PDB file of C-alpha atoms in Angstrom:
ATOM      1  CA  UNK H   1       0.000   0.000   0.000  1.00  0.00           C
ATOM      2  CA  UNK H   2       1.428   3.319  -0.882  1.00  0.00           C
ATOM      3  CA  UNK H   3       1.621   5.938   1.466  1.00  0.00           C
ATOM      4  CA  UNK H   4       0.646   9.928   0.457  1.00  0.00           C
ATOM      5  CA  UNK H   5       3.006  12.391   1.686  1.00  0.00           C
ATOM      6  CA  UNK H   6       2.360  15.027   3.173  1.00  0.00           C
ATOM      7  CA  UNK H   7       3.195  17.449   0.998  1.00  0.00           C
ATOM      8  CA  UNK H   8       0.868  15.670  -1.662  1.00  0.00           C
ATOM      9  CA  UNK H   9      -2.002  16.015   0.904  1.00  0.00           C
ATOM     10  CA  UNK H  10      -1.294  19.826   1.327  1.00  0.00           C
ATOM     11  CA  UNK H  11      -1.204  20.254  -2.900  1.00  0.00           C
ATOM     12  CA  UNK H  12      -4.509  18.706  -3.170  1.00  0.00           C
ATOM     13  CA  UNK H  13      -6.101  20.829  -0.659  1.00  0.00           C
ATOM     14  CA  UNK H  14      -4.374  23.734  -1.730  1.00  0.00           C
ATOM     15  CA  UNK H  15      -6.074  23.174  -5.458  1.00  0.00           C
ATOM     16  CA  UNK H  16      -9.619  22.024  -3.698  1.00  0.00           C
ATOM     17  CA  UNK H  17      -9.772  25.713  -1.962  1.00  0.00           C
ATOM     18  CA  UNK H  18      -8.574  27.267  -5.269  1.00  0.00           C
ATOM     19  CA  UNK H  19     -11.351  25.177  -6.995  1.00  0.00           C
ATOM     20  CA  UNK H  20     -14.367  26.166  -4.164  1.00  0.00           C
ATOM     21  CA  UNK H  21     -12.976  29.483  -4.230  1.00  0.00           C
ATOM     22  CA  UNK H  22     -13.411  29.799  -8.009  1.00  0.00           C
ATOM     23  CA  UNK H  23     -17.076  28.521  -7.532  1.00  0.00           C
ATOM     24  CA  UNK H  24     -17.989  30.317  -4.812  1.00  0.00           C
ATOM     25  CA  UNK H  25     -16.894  33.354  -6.891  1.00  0.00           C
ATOM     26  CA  UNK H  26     -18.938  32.391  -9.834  1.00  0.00           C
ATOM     27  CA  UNK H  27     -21.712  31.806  -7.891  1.00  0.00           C
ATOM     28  CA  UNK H  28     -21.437  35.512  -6.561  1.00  0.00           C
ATOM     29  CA  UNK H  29     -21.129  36.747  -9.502  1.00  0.00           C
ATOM     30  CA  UNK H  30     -24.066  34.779 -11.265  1.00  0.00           C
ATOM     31  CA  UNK H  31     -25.957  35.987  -7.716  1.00  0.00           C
ATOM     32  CA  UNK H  32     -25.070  39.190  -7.905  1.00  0.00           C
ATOM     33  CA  UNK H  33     -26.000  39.793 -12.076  1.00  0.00           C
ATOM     34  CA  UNK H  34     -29.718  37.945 -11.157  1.00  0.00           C
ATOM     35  CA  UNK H  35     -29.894  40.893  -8.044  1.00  0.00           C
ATOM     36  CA  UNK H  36     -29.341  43.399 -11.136  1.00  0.00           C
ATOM     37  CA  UNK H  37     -32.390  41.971 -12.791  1.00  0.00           C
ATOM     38  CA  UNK H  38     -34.580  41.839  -9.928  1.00  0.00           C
ATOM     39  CA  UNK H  39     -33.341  45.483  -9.106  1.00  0.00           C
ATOM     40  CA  UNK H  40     -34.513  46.091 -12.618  1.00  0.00           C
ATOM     41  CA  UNK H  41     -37.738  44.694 -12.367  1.00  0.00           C
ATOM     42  CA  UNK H  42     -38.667  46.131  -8.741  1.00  0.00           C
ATOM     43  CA  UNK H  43     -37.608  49.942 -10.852  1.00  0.00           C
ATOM     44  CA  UNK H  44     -40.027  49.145 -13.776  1.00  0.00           C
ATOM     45  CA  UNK H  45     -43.050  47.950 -11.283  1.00  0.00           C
ATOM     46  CA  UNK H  46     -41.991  50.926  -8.957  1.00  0.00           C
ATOM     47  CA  UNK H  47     -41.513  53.688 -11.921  1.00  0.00           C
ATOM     48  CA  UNK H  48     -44.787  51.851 -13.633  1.00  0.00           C
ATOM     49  CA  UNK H  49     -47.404  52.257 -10.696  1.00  0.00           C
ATOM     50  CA  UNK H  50     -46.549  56.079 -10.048  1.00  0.00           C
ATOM     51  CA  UNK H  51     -47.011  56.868 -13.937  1.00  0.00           C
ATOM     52  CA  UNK H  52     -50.210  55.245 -14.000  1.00  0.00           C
ATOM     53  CA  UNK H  53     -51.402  56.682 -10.420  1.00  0.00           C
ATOM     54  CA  UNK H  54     -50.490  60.343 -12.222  1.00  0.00           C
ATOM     55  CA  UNK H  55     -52.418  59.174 -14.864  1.00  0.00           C
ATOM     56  CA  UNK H  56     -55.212  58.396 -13.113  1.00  0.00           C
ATOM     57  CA  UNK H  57     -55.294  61.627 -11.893  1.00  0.00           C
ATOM     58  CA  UNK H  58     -55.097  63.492 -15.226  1.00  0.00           C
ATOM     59  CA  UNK H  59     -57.861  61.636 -16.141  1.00  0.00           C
ATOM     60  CA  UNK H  60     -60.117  62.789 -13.129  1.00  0.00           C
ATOM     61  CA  UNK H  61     -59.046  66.510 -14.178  1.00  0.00           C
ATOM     62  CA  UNK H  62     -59.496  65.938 -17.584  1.00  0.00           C
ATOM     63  CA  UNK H  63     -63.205  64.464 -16.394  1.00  0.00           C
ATOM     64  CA  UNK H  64     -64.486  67.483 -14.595  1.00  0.00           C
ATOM     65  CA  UNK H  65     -62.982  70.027 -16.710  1.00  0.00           C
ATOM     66  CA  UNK H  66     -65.635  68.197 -19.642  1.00  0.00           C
ATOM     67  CA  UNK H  67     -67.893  68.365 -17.045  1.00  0.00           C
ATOM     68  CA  UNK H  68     -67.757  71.903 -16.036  1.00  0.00           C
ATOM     69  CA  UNK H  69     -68.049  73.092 -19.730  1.00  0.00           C
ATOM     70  CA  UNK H  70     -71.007  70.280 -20.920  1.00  0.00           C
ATOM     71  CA  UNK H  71     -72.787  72.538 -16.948  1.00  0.00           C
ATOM     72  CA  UNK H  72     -72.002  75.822 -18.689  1.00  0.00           C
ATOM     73  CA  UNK H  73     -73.310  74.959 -21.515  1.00  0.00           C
ATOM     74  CA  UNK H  74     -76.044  73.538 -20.092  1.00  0.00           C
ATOM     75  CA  UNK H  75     -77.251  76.729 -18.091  1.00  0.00           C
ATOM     76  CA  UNK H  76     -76.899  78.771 -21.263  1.00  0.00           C
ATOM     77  CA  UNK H  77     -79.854  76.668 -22.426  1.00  0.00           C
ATOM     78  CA  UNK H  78     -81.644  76.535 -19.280  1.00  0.00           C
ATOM     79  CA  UNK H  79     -81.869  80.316 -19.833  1.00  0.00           C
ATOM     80  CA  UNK H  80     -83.004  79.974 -23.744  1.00  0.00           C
ATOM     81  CA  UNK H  81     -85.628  77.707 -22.919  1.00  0.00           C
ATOM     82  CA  UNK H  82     -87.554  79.756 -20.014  1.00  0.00           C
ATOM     83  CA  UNK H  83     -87.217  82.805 -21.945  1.00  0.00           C
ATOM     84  CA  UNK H  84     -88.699  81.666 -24.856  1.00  0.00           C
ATOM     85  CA  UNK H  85     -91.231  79.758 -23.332  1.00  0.00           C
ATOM     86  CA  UNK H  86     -92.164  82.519 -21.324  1.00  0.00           C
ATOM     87  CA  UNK H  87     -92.311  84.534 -25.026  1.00  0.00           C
ATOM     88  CA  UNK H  88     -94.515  82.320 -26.070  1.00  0.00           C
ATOM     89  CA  UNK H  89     -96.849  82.474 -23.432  1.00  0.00           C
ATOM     90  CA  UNK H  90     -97.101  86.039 -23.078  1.00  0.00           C
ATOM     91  CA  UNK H  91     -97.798  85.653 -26.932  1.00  0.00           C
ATOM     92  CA  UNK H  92    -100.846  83.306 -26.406  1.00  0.00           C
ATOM     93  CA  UNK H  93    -102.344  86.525 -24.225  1.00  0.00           C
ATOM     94  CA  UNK H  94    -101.705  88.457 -27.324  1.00  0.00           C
ATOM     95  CA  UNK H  95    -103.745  86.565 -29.275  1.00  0.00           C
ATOM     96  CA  UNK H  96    -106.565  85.311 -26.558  1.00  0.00           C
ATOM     97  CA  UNK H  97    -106.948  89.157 -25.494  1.00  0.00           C
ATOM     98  CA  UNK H  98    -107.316  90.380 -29.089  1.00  0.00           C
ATOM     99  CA  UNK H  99    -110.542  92.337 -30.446  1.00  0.00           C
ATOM    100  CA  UNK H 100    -111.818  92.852 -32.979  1.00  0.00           C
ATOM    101  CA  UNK H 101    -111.639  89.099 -34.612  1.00  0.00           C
ATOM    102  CA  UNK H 102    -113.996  86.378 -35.049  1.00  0.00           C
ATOM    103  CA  UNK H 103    -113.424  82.676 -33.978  1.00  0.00           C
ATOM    104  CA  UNK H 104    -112.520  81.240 -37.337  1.00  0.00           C
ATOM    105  CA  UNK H 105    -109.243  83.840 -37.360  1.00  0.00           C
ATOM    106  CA  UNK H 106    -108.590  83.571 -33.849  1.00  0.00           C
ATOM    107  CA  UNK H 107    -108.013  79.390 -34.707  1.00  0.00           C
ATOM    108  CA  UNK H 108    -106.429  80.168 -37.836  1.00  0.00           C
ATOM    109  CA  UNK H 109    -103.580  82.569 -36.155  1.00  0.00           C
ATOM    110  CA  UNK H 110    -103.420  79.381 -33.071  1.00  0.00           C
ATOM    111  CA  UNK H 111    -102.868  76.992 -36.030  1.00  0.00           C
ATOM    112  CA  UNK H 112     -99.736  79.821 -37.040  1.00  0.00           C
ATOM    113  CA  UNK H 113     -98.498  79.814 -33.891  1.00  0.00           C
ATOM    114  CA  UNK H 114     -98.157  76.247 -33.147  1.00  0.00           C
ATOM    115  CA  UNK H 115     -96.860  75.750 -36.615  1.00  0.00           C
ATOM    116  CA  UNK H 116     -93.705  78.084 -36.387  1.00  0.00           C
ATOM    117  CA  UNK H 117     -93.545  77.027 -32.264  1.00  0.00           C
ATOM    118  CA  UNK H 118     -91.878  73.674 -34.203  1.00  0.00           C
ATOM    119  CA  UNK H 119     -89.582  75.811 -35.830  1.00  0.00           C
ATOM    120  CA  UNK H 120     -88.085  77.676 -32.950  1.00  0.00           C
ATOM    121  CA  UNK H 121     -88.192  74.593 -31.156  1.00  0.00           C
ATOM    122  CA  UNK H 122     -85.661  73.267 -34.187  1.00  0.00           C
ATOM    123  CA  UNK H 123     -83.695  76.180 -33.594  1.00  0.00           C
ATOM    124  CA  UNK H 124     -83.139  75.733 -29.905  1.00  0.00           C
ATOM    125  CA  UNK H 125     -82.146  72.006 -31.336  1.00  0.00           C
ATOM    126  CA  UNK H 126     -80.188  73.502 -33.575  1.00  0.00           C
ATOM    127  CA  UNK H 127     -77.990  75.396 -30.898  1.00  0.00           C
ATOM    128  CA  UNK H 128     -78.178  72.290 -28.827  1.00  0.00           C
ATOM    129  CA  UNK H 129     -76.957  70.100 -31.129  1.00  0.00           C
ATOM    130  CA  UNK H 130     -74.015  72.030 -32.373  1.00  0.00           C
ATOM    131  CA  UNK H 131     -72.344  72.873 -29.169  1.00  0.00           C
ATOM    132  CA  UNK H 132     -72.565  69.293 -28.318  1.00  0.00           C
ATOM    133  CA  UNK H 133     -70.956  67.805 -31.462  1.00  0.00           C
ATOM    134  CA  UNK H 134     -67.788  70.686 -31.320  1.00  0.00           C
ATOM    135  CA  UNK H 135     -67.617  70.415 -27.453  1.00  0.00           C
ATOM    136  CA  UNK H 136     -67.508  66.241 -27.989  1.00  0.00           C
ATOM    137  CA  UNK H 137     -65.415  66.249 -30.721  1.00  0.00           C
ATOM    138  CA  UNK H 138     -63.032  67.756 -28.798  1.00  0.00           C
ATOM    139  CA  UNK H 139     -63.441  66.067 -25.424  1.00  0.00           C
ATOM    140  CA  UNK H 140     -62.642  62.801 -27.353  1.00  0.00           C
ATOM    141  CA  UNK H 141     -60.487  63.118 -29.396  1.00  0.00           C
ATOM    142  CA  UNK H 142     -57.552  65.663 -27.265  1.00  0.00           C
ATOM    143  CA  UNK H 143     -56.875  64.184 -24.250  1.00  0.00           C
ATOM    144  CA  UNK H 144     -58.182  60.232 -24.008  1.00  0.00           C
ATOM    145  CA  UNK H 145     -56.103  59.392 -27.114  1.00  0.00           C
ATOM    146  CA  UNK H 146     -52.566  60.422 -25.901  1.00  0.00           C
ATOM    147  CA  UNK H 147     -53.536  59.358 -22.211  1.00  0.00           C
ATOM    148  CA  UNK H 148     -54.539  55.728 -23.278  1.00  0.00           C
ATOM    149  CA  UNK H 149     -51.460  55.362 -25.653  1.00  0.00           C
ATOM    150  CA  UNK H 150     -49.405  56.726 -22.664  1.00  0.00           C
ATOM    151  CA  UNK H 151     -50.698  54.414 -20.264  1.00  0.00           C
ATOM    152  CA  UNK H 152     -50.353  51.389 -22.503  1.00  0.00           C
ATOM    153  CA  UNK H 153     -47.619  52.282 -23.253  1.00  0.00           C
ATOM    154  CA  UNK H 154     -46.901  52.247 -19.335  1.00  0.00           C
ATOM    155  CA  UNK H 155     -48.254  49.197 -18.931  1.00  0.00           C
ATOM    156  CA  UNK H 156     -45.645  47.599 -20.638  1.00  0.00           C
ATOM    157  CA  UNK H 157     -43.039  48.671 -18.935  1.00  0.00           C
ATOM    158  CA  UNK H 158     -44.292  45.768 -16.019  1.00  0.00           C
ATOM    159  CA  UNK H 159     -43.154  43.215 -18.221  1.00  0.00           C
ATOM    160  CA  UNK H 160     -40.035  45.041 -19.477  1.00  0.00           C
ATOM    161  CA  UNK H 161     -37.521  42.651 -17.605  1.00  0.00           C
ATOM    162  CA  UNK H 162     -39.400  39.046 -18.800  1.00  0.00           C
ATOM    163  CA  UNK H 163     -39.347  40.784 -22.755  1.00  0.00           C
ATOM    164  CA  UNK H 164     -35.999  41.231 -22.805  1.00  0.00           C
ATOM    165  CA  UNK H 165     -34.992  38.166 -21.446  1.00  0.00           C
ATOM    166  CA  UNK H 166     -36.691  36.515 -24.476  1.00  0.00           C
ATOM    167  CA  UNK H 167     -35.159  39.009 -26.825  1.00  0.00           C
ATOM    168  CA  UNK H 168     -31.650  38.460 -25.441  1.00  0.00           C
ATOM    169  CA  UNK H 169     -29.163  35.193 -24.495  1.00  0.00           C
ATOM    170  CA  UNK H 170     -28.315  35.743 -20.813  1.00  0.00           C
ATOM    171  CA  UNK H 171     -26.541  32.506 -20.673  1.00  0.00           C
ATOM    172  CA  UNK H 172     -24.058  33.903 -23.695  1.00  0.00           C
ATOM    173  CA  UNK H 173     -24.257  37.477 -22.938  1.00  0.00           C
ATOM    174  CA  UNK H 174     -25.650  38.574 -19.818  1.00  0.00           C
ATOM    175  CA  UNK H 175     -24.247  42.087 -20.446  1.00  0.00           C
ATOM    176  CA  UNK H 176     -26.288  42.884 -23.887  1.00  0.00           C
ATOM    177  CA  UNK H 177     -29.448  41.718 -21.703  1.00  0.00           C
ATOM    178  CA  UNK H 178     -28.265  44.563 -19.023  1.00  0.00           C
ATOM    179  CA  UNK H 179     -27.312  46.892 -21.578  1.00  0.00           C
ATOM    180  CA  UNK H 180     -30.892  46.804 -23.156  1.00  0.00           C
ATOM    181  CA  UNK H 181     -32.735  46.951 -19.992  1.00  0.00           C
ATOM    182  CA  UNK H 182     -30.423  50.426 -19.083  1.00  0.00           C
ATOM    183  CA  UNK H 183     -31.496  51.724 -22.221  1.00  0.00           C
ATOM    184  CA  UNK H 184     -35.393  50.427 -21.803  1.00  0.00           C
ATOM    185  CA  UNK H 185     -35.362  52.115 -18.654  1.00  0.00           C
ATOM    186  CA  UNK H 186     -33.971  55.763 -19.489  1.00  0.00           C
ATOM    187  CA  UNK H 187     -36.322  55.288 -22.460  1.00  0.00           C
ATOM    188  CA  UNK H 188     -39.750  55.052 -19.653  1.00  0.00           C
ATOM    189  CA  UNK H 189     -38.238  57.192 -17.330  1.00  0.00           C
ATOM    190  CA  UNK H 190     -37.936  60.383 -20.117  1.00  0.00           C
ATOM    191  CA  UNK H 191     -41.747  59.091 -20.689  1.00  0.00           C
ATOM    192  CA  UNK H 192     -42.692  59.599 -17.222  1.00  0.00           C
ATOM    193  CA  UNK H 193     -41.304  63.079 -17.322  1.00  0.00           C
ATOM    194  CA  UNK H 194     -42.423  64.570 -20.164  1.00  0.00           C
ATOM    195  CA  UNK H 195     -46.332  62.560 -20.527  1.00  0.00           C
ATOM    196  CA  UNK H 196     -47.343  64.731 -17.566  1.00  0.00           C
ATOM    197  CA  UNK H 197     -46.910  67.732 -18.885  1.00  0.00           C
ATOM    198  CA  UNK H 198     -47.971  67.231 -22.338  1.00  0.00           C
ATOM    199  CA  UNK H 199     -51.283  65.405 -21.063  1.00  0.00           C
ATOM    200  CA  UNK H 200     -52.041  68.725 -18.657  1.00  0.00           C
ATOM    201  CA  UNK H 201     -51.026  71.045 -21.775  1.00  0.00           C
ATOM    202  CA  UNK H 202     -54.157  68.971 -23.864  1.00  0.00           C
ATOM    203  CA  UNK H 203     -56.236  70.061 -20.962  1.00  0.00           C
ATOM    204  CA  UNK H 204     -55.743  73.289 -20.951  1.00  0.00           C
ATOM    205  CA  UNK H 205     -56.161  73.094 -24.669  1.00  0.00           C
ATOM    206  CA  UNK H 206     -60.202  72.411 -23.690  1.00  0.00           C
ATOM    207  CA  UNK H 207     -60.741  76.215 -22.728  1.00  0.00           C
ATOM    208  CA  UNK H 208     -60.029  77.473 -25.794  1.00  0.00           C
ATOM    209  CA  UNK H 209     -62.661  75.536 -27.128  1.00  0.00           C
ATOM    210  CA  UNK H 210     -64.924  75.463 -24.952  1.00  0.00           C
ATOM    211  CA  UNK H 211     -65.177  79.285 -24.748  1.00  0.00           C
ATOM    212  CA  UNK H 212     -65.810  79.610 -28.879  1.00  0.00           C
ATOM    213  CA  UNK H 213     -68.135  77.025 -28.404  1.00  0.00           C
ATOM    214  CA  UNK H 214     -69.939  78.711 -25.538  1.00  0.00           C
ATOM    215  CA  UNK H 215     -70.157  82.000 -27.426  1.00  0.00           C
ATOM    216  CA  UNK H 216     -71.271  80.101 -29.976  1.00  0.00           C
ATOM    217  CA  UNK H 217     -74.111  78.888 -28.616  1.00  0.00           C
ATOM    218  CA  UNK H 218     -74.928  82.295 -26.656  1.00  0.00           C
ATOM    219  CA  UNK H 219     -74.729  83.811 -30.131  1.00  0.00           C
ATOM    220  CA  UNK H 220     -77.220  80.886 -31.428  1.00  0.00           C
ATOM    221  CA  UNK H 221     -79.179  82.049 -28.576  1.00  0.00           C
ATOM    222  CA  UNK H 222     -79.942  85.285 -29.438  1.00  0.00           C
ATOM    223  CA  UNK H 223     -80.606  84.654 -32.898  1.00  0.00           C
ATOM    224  CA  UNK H 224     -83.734  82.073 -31.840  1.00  0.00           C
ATOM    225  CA  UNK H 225     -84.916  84.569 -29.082  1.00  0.00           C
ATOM    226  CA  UNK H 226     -84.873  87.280 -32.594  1.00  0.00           C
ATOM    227  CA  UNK H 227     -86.709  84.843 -35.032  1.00  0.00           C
ATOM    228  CA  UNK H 228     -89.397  83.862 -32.266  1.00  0.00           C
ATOM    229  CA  UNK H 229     -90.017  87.464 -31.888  1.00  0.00           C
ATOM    230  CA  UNK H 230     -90.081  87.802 -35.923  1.00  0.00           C
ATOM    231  CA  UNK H 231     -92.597  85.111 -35.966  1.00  0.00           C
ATOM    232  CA  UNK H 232     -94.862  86.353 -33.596  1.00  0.00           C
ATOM    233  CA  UNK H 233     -94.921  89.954 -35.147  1.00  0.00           C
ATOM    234  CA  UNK H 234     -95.659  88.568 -38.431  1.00  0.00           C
ATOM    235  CA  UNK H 235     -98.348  86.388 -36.937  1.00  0.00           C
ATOM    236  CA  UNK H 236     -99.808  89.193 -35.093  1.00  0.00           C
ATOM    237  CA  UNK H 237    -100.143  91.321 -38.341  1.00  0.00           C
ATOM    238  CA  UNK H 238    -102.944  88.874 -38.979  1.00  0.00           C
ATOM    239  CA  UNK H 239    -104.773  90.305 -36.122  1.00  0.00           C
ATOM    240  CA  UNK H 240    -104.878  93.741 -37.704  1.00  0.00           C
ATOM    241  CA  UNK H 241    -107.530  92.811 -40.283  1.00  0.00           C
ATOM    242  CA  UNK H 242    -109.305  90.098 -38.995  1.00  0.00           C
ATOM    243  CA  UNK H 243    -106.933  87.766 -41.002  1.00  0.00           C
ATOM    244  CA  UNK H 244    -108.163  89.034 -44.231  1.00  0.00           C
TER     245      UNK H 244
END
């Protein structure tokens, strides 16, 4: 039986520590590239949730400033309809307290006034229907479109770490996967800066709107309060001779 020496013994364990050293090593390294990832993903959830909570908060303010101008809107024709329904009425009066005229014109200038009633209550339509296609037009289509692509857009980002990892060999080249995900995240983090402001700028854009459409409307006003009292004055002339 042959007998190791000792100074075989202390060669062999000299290489086994080199050897568990070298493992241990690589194992710290491979632990401490995974950390990078997780690090990485933790950032994009992190970075992810805050955009969309700001978001989310746009969106509220975005919501009541439609809100506020559909209410203004609103009490512009809250005043067009009382005014000319109290026009009207005064204008049935007219025609009840009239002398002079016998029953047959008396029905024939009712039949006149209920006919061009339908037309002024087309132009109150009219006014109605305009400011709500311009106002909704614009609601629609200049904020929700750039908020929806921004959050989606955000959305992604969740996933950023698992999509790269499938674009990328991290057994091969761990560093290219890195490398991508430094780039993917100064990419969402120059998003997150600058969709904030540009959302809050298409907000503001409403007013501008909104007040043409408003004086719009009160303009559209005005001119169906000024045909109802055409109408009525050229009904009335048929009071003057008995609707002959």
């Amino acid at each position: 039986m042959c007998t190791v020496s000792f100074a075989l013994k202390a060669e062999v364990k000299m290489f086994a520590k080199f050897f568990l050293l070298i493992a241990l090593v690589q194992v710290g390294c491979a632990q401490q590239q995974f950390d990078v990832l997780v690090e990485f993903g933790t950032n994009f959830s992190t970075l992810a949730l805050e955009t969309q909570n700001e978001i989310a908060e746009l969106y509220h303010f975005n919501g009541d400033i439609v809100r506020e101008f559909n209410r203004e809107l609103l009490l512009e024709l809250g005043r067009l309809v009382p005014a000319m329904r109290e026009a009207d009425s005064s204008f049935q009066e007219q025609i009840e307290a009239a002398d002079g005229i016998d029953a047959e014109c008396r029905e024939y200038v009712e039949e006149l006034r209920e006919l061009f009633l339908l037309f002024q209550n087309w132009d109150i339509q009219d006014c109605a229907y305009y400011a709500h296609v311009e106002l909704a037009e614009d609601s629609v289509n200049r904020f929700l479109p750039y908020a929806i692509t921004f959050l989606s857009e955000n959305t992604r980002s969740i996933s950023q770490v698992v999509e790269s990892f499938a674009r990328n060999n991290a057994v091969a080249d761990l560093d290219a996967l890195v490398g991508e995900l430094d780039g993917e995240w100064e990419y969402y983090q120059t998003l997150a800066i600058s969709f904030g402001d540009f959302l809050f700028e298409e907000i503001l854009a409403h007013a501008d709107v909104a007040d043409r459409v408003y004086l719009e409307l009160v303009e559209c006003s005005t001119i169906a309060q000024d045909l109802q009292e055409a109408d009525q004055e050229y009904i009335l002339s048929y009071l003057d001779n008995n609707c002959e």
